[in-house]
Amino acid sequence: MIITVNAAPHEVNATRLSEALAELGFTSPAIATALNGEFVAAAARDETRLNENDRLEVLAPMQGG
Amino acid sequence: MQLYGTEITSPLLLGTAQYPSPAILGDAIRASGTEVITVSLRRETAAGDGGAFWQILKDLGCHILPNTAGCHSVQEAVTTARMARDLFKTNWIKLEVIGNPDTLHPDVFGLVEAAGILTGEGFEVFPYTTDDLSVAEQLIKAGCRVLMPWGAPIGSGQGLRTPDALRSMRAHFPGTTLIVDAGIGKPSHAAQAMELGFDAVLLNTAVAKAGNPALMAAAMARAVAAGRDAFRAQPIEPRDMAAPSTPVMGMASL
């Protein structure tokens, strides 16, 4: 299915968020996720199912003021 | 200074953005003596280096204060805060809800709403706000125990544009931790904030964009220490007319 990851379309085979992250190459543990604008805790990624056209945001620590 | 029950000795909080290199960032943080550094969350690329930056931060041994910089709505700010807590494992959040893209003026209505939501979820909110006393009242009602009014627009380096209003804020909220956040350009600005009785200063650009960030960080550390001592020492009140400091009594008739 096609989902949007950080504003870019991606095709994924995975149906769960944790699997999709691995498939997409997000291997760092230092990430935070939101699906369709809603926060998804790291502990909830295994049970979070993906649907066609979902919008996934994957964020990481960055410099900030 | 107590930040939600955590004792912090240094009255200087430092941002981590815009430094020429990670090494200079580290030098500046060490030179500043800060115990609290601010960070953000931004989009990660696959095989990105967010984890590497996180490791640098952890090695510095400071308390992490994640921000919601760039958020223009309550929904964005609240979701970003939740994501930050999940990643950084802290209830602290520097809450920014921006109302204007040019001035980066806080959206104080959204700020109060978001602060209420987040404190209800156990967050310890550091709101980036203005010097408006009624907004400050609402933030305290929403559960904030720290207030962070701006000194001037973010990154402007103008110093304190409304020192009278900041002085009023100090007088109105004697038991609240007050931190000037944003607008500091020089050590004299930071010292002035502390002389007004503020508990701390949060700055970033003034150090990161200085020609020698580590040297400026050290200068800022001395400035906030001097300003804090000056406030405790109870400065004299200014007066219009001169008052001779040398005794008049005993002057010779020449």
Coordinates of C-alpha atoms in Angstrom, one line a residue:
Chain A
M1 CA 0.0 0.0 0.0
I2 CA 1.0 3.6 -0.4
I3 CA 1.5 5.7 2.7
T4 CA 3.0 9.2 3.1
V5 CA 6.1 9.3 5.2
N6 CA 7.4 12.7 6.2
A7 CA 5.5 14.2 3.3
A8 CA 6.8 11.8 0.6
P9 CA 4.9 8.8 -0.8
H10 CA 6.2 5.4 -0.1
E11 CA 5.0 1.9 -0.9
V12 CA 5.2 -0.5 2.0
N13 CA 4.3 -4.2 2.4
A14 CA 4.1 -4.0 6.2
T15 CA 0.7 -3.6 7.8
R16 CA 1.9 -2.6 11.3
L17 CA 3.8 0.5 12.2
S18 CA 6.8 -1.1 13.8
E19 CA 7.2 -3.4 10.7
A20 CA 6.9 -0.4 8.3
L21 CA 9.5 1.6 10.2
A22 CA 12.0 -1.3 9.8
E23 CA 11.0 -1.7 6.1
L24 CA 11.6 2.0 5.5
G25 CA 15.0 1.9 7.1
F26 CA 14.2 3.8 10.3
T27 CA 16.5 1.7 12.5
S28 CA 17.5 4.3 15.1
P29 CA 15.7 3.9 18.5
A30 CA 15.8 7.7 18.8
I31 CA 12.7 8.4 16.8
A32 CA 9.1 9.5 17.7
T33 CA 6.1 8.8 15.6
A34 CA 2.7 10.2 14.7
L35 CA 0.1 8.7 12.4
N36 CA -2.4 11.0 10.7
G37 CA -1.6 13.7 13.2
E38 CA -2.0 11.6 16.3
F39 CA 1.0 10.7 18.5
V40 CA 1.8 6.9 18.5
A41 CA 4.0 5.9 21.4
A42 CA 7.0 3.6 20.8
A43 CA 5.3 1.0 22.9
A44 CA 2.2 1.1 20.7
R45 CA 3.9 0.7 17.3
D46 CA 3.6 -3.1 17.2
E47 CA -0.2 -3.0 17.6
T48 CA -0.8 0.0 15.3
R49 CA -2.2 -1.0 12.0
L50 CA -1.6 1.0 8.8
N51 CA -4.1 1.8 6.1
E52 CA -3.8 3.0 2.6
N53 CA -3.0 6.8 2.4
D54 CA -2.0 7.0 6.0
R55 CA 0.2 10.0 6.9
L56 CA 3.2 9.0 9.0
E57 CA 5.6 11.4 10.6
V58 CA 8.9 10.1 11.9
L59 CA 10.8 12.7 14.0
A60 CA 14.3 12.6 15.6
P61 CA 16.2 14.8 18.0
M62 CA 17.5 17.9 16.4
Q63 CA 19.2 21.1 17.4
G64 CA 16.7 23.6 18.9
G65 CA 16.5 26.9 20.7
Chain B
M1 CA 16.4 27.7 41.3
Q2 CA 13.8 25.0 41.2
L3 CA 12.5 23.8 37.9
Y4 CA 9.5 21.7 38.8
G5 CA 11.3 20.2 41.8
T6 CA 14.7 19.9 40.1
E7 CA 17.4 22.0 41.7
I8 CA 19.3 23.9 39.0
T9 CA 22.4 26.0 40.0
S10 CA 23.2 27.8 36.8
P11 CA 20.8 30.6 35.8
L12 CA 21.7 30.1 32.2
L13 CA 19.8 27.8 29.9
L14 CA 21.2 27.3 26.4
G15 CA 19.8 26.3 23.0
T16 CA 21.7 23.9 20.8
A17 CA 20.9 25.3 17.4
Q18 CA 23.0 27.2 14.8
Y19 CA 26.4 26.3 16.1
P20 CA 29.2 26.0 13.4
S21 CA 29.8 22.4 14.4
P22 CA 28.9 19.8 17.1
A23 CA 32.4 20.2 18.6
I24 CA 31.8 24.0 19.0
L25 CA 28.4 23.3 20.4
G26 CA 30.0 21.1 23.1
D27 CA 32.7 23.7 23.8
A28 CA 30.0 26.4 24.3
I29 CA 27.8 24.3 26.5
R30 CA 30.8 23.4 28.8
A31 CA 32.0 27.0 28.9
S32 CA 28.5 28.2 29.8
G33 CA 28.2 26.0 32.8
T34 CA 24.6 25.4 31.9
E35 CA 22.7 22.4 33.2
V36 CA 19.7 22.7 30.9
I37 CA 19.8 22.6 27.1
T38 CA 16.9 22.9 24.6
V39 CA 16.4 20.6 21.7
S40 CA 13.7 20.1 19.0
L41 CA 12.2 17.3 17.0
R42 CA 12.4 17.3 13.2
R43 CA 11.8 14.9 10.4
E44 CA 14.2 12.0 10.4
T45 CA 15.5 10.5 7.2
A46 CA 15.9 6.8 6.8
A47 CA 19.4 6.1 8.1
G48 CA 19.5 9.6 9.4
D49 CA 21.7 11.0 12.1
G50 CA 19.2 12.0 14.7
G51 CA 20.4 9.2 16.9
A52 CA 24.0 10.5 16.6
F53 CA 22.9 14.0 17.7
W54 CA 21.0 12.5 20.6
Q55 CA 24.1 10.6 21.7
I56 CA 26.1 13.9 21.7
L57 CA 23.4 15.5 23.9
K58 CA 23.4 12.6 26.3
D59 CA 27.2 12.8 26.6
L60 CA 27.0 16.4 27.6
G61 CA 25.1 15.4 30.8
C62 CA 22.7 18.3 30.8
H63 CA 19.0 18.2 31.5
I64 CA 17.1 18.1 28.2
L65 CA 14.3 20.6 27.6
P66 CA 12.5 19.7 24.4
N67 CA 10.7 22.4 22.6
T68 CA 7.7 22.7 20.3
A69 CA 9.3 25.3 18.1
G70 CA 7.6 26.0 14.8
C71 CA 4.2 24.8 16.0
H72 CA 1.4 27.2 15.0
S73 CA -1.6 25.3 16.4
V74 CA -2.6 23.7 19.7
Q75 CA -2.9 20.3 18.0
E76 CA 0.7 20.6 16.5
A77 CA 2.2 21.7 19.8
V78 CA 0.4 19.1 21.9
T79 CA 1.3 16.2 19.5
T80 CA 4.9 17.4 19.3
A81 CA 5.1 17.5 23.1
R82 CA 3.8 14.0 23.4
M83 CA 6.3 12.8 20.8
A84 CA 9.1 14.6 22.7
R85 CA 8.2 12.9 26.0
D86 CA 8.2 9.5 24.3
L87 CA 11.6 10.1 22.9
F88 CA 13.4 12.2 25.5
K89 CA 11.8 10.5 28.6
T90 CA 11.1 13.8 30.3
N91 CA 7.9 15.6 31.4
W92 CA 9.6 18.9 30.7
I93 CA 8.4 20.7 27.6
K94 CA 9.3 24.2 26.3
L95 CA 5.9 25.1 24.9
E96 CA 5.8 27.4 21.9
V97 CA 2.7 28.1 20.0
I98 CA 3.6 30.7 17.4
G99 CA 1.1 33.3 16.4
N100 CA 3.0 35.3 13.7
P101 CA 5.6 33.9 11.3
D102 CA 7.5 37.2 11.1
T103 CA 7.7 38.3 14.7
L104 CA 7.4 34.7 16.2
H105 CA 5.0 36.3 18.6
P106 CA 3.4 33.7 20.8
D107 CA -0.2 32.8 20.2
V108 CA -1.1 33.4 23.8
F109 CA -4.7 32.0 23.4
G110 CA -3.4 28.7 21.9
L111 CA -0.5 28.7 24.5
V112 CA -2.9 28.8 27.4
E113 CA -5.1 26.1 25.9
A114 CA -2.1 23.8 25.1
A115 CA -0.6 24.4 28.5
G116 CA -3.9 23.2 30.1
I117 CA -4.0 20.1 28.0
L118 CA -0.4 19.2 28.7
T119 CA -0.3 19.8 32.4
G120 CA -3.4 17.6 32.6
E121 CA -1.3 14.9 31.1
G122 CA 1.5 15.3 33.6
F123 CA 3.8 17.5 31.6
E124 CA 5.8 20.2 33.3
V125 CA 5.3 23.1 31.0
F126 CA 7.8 25.9 30.3
P127 CA 5.7 28.3 28.3
Y128 CA 7.3 30.8 25.8
T129 CA 5.0 33.8 26.5
T130 CA 4.9 37.6 26.5
D131 CA 5.1 39.9 29.5
D132 CA 1.3 40.2 29.6
L133 CA 0.2 39.7 33.2
S134 CA -3.3 38.4 32.4
V135 CA -1.8 35.8 30.1
A136 CA 0.6 34.9 32.9
E137 CA -2.3 34.5 35.3
Q138 CA -4.0 32.1 32.9
L139 CA -0.9 30.1 32.4
I140 CA -0.5 29.7 36.1
K141 CA -4.1 28.7 36.4
A142 CA -3.4 26.1 33.7
G143 CA -0.7 24.6 36.0
C144 CA 2.5 26.3 34.9
R145 CA 5.0 26.9 37.6
V146 CA 7.6 28.4 35.3
L147 CA 6.9 31.3 33.0
M148 CA 9.2 32.3 30.1
P149 CA 8.4 35.8 28.7
W150 CA 10.3 37.0 25.7
G151 CA 12.8 39.8 26.1
A152 CA 12.6 40.6 22.3
P153 CA 11.7 38.6 19.2
I154 CA 13.5 35.3 18.9
G155 CA 16.9 35.7 17.3
S156 CA 16.7 39.5 17.2
G157 CA 19.4 40.1 19.8
Q158 CA 17.7 43.4 20.8
G159 CA 17.9 42.8 24.5
L160 CA 15.0 43.6 26.8
R161 CA 12.5 45.8 24.9
T162 CA 10.1 46.2 27.9
P163 CA 12.1 46.1 31.1
D164 CA 9.3 47.9 33.0
A165 CA 6.8 45.2 32.1
L166 CA 9.3 42.5 33.1
R167 CA 9.8 44.2 36.4
S168 CA 6.1 44.3 36.9
M169 CA 5.9 40.6 36.1
R170 CA 8.6 39.9 38.7
A171 CA 6.6 41.9 41.3
H172 CA 3.3 40.2 40.5
F173 CA 4.6 36.6 40.6
P174 CA 7.1 36.5 43.4
G175 CA 6.8 32.8 43.9
T176 CA 6.9 31.7 40.2
T177 CA 10.1 30.8 38.4
L178 CA 10.6 33.5 35.8
I179 CA 13.0 33.0 32.8
V180 CA 13.6 35.5 30.1
D181 CA 13.5 33.5 26.9
A182 CA 14.5 35.0 23.6
G183 CA 15.9 38.3 22.4
I184 CA 19.1 38.4 24.3
G185 CA 22.0 39.6 22.2
K186 CA 24.8 40.5 24.6
P187 CA 25.9 39.7 28.1
S188 CA 24.7 43.1 29.3
H189 CA 21.2 42.1 28.3
A190 CA 21.4 38.8 30.3
A191 CA 22.7 40.7 33.3
Q192 CA 19.9 43.2 33.1
A193 CA 17.3 40.4 33.1
M194 CA 18.9 39.0 36.3
E195 CA 19.2 42.4 37.9
L196 CA 15.4 42.7 37.5
G197 CA 15.1 39.6 39.7
F198 CA 14.5 37.0 37.0
D199 CA 15.6 33.5 38.0
A200 CA 17.3 32.6 34.7
V201 CA 17.9 33.5 31.1
L202 CA 17.4 31.2 28.1
L203 CA 19.3 32.1 25.0
N204 CA 20.7 30.5 21.9
T205 CA 21.5 32.7 18.9
A206 CA 23.6 35.2 20.9
V207 CA 26.1 32.4 21.7
A208 CA 25.7 30.2 18.6
K209 CA 26.2 33.0 16.1
A210 CA 28.9 34.8 17.9
G211 CA 32.3 34.8 16.3
N212 CA 33.6 32.7 19.2
P213 CA 30.7 30.8 20.7
A214 CA 32.6 29.3 23.6
L215 CA 34.0 32.7 24.7
M216 CA 30.6 34.3 24.4
A217 CA 29.1 31.4 26.4
A218 CA 31.6 32.0 29.2
A219 CA 30.8 35.8 29.1
M220 CA 27.1 35.0 29.4
A221 CA 27.8 32.8 32.4
R222 CA 29.7 35.6 34.1
A223 CA 26.9 38.1 33.2
V224 CA 24.1 36.1 34.7
A225 CA 26.1 35.5 37.8
A226 CA 26.9 39.2 38.2
G227 CA 23.2 40.2 37.5
R228 CA 22.0 37.7 40.1
D229 CA 24.4 38.9 42.7
A230 CA 23.4 42.5 41.9
F231 CA 19.7 41.8 42.5
R232 CA 20.5 40.1 45.8
A233 CA 22.6 43.0 46.8
Q234 CA 19.6 45.4 46.4
P235 CA 20.8 48.1 43.9
I236 CA 20.2 51.8 44.7
E237 CA 17.3 53.6 43.2
P238 CA 18.2 56.0 40.3
R239 CA 17.6 59.7 41.0
D240 CA 17.3 62.8 38.8
M241 CA 19.8 65.1 40.6
A242 CA 23.3 64.5 41.6
A243 CA 24.2 63.5 45.2
P244 CA 27.9 64.0 46.1
S245 CA 29.5 60.8 47.3
T246 CA 32.4 62.7 48.9
P247 CA 31.4 64.2 52.2
V248 CA 30.5 67.9 52.0
M249 CA 31.1 68.4 55.7
G250 CA 34.6 69.5 56.5
M251 CA 35.3 71.2 53.2
A252 CA 38.0 73.8 53.5
S253 CA 37.2 77.4 52.8
L254 CA 39.8 78.2 50.1

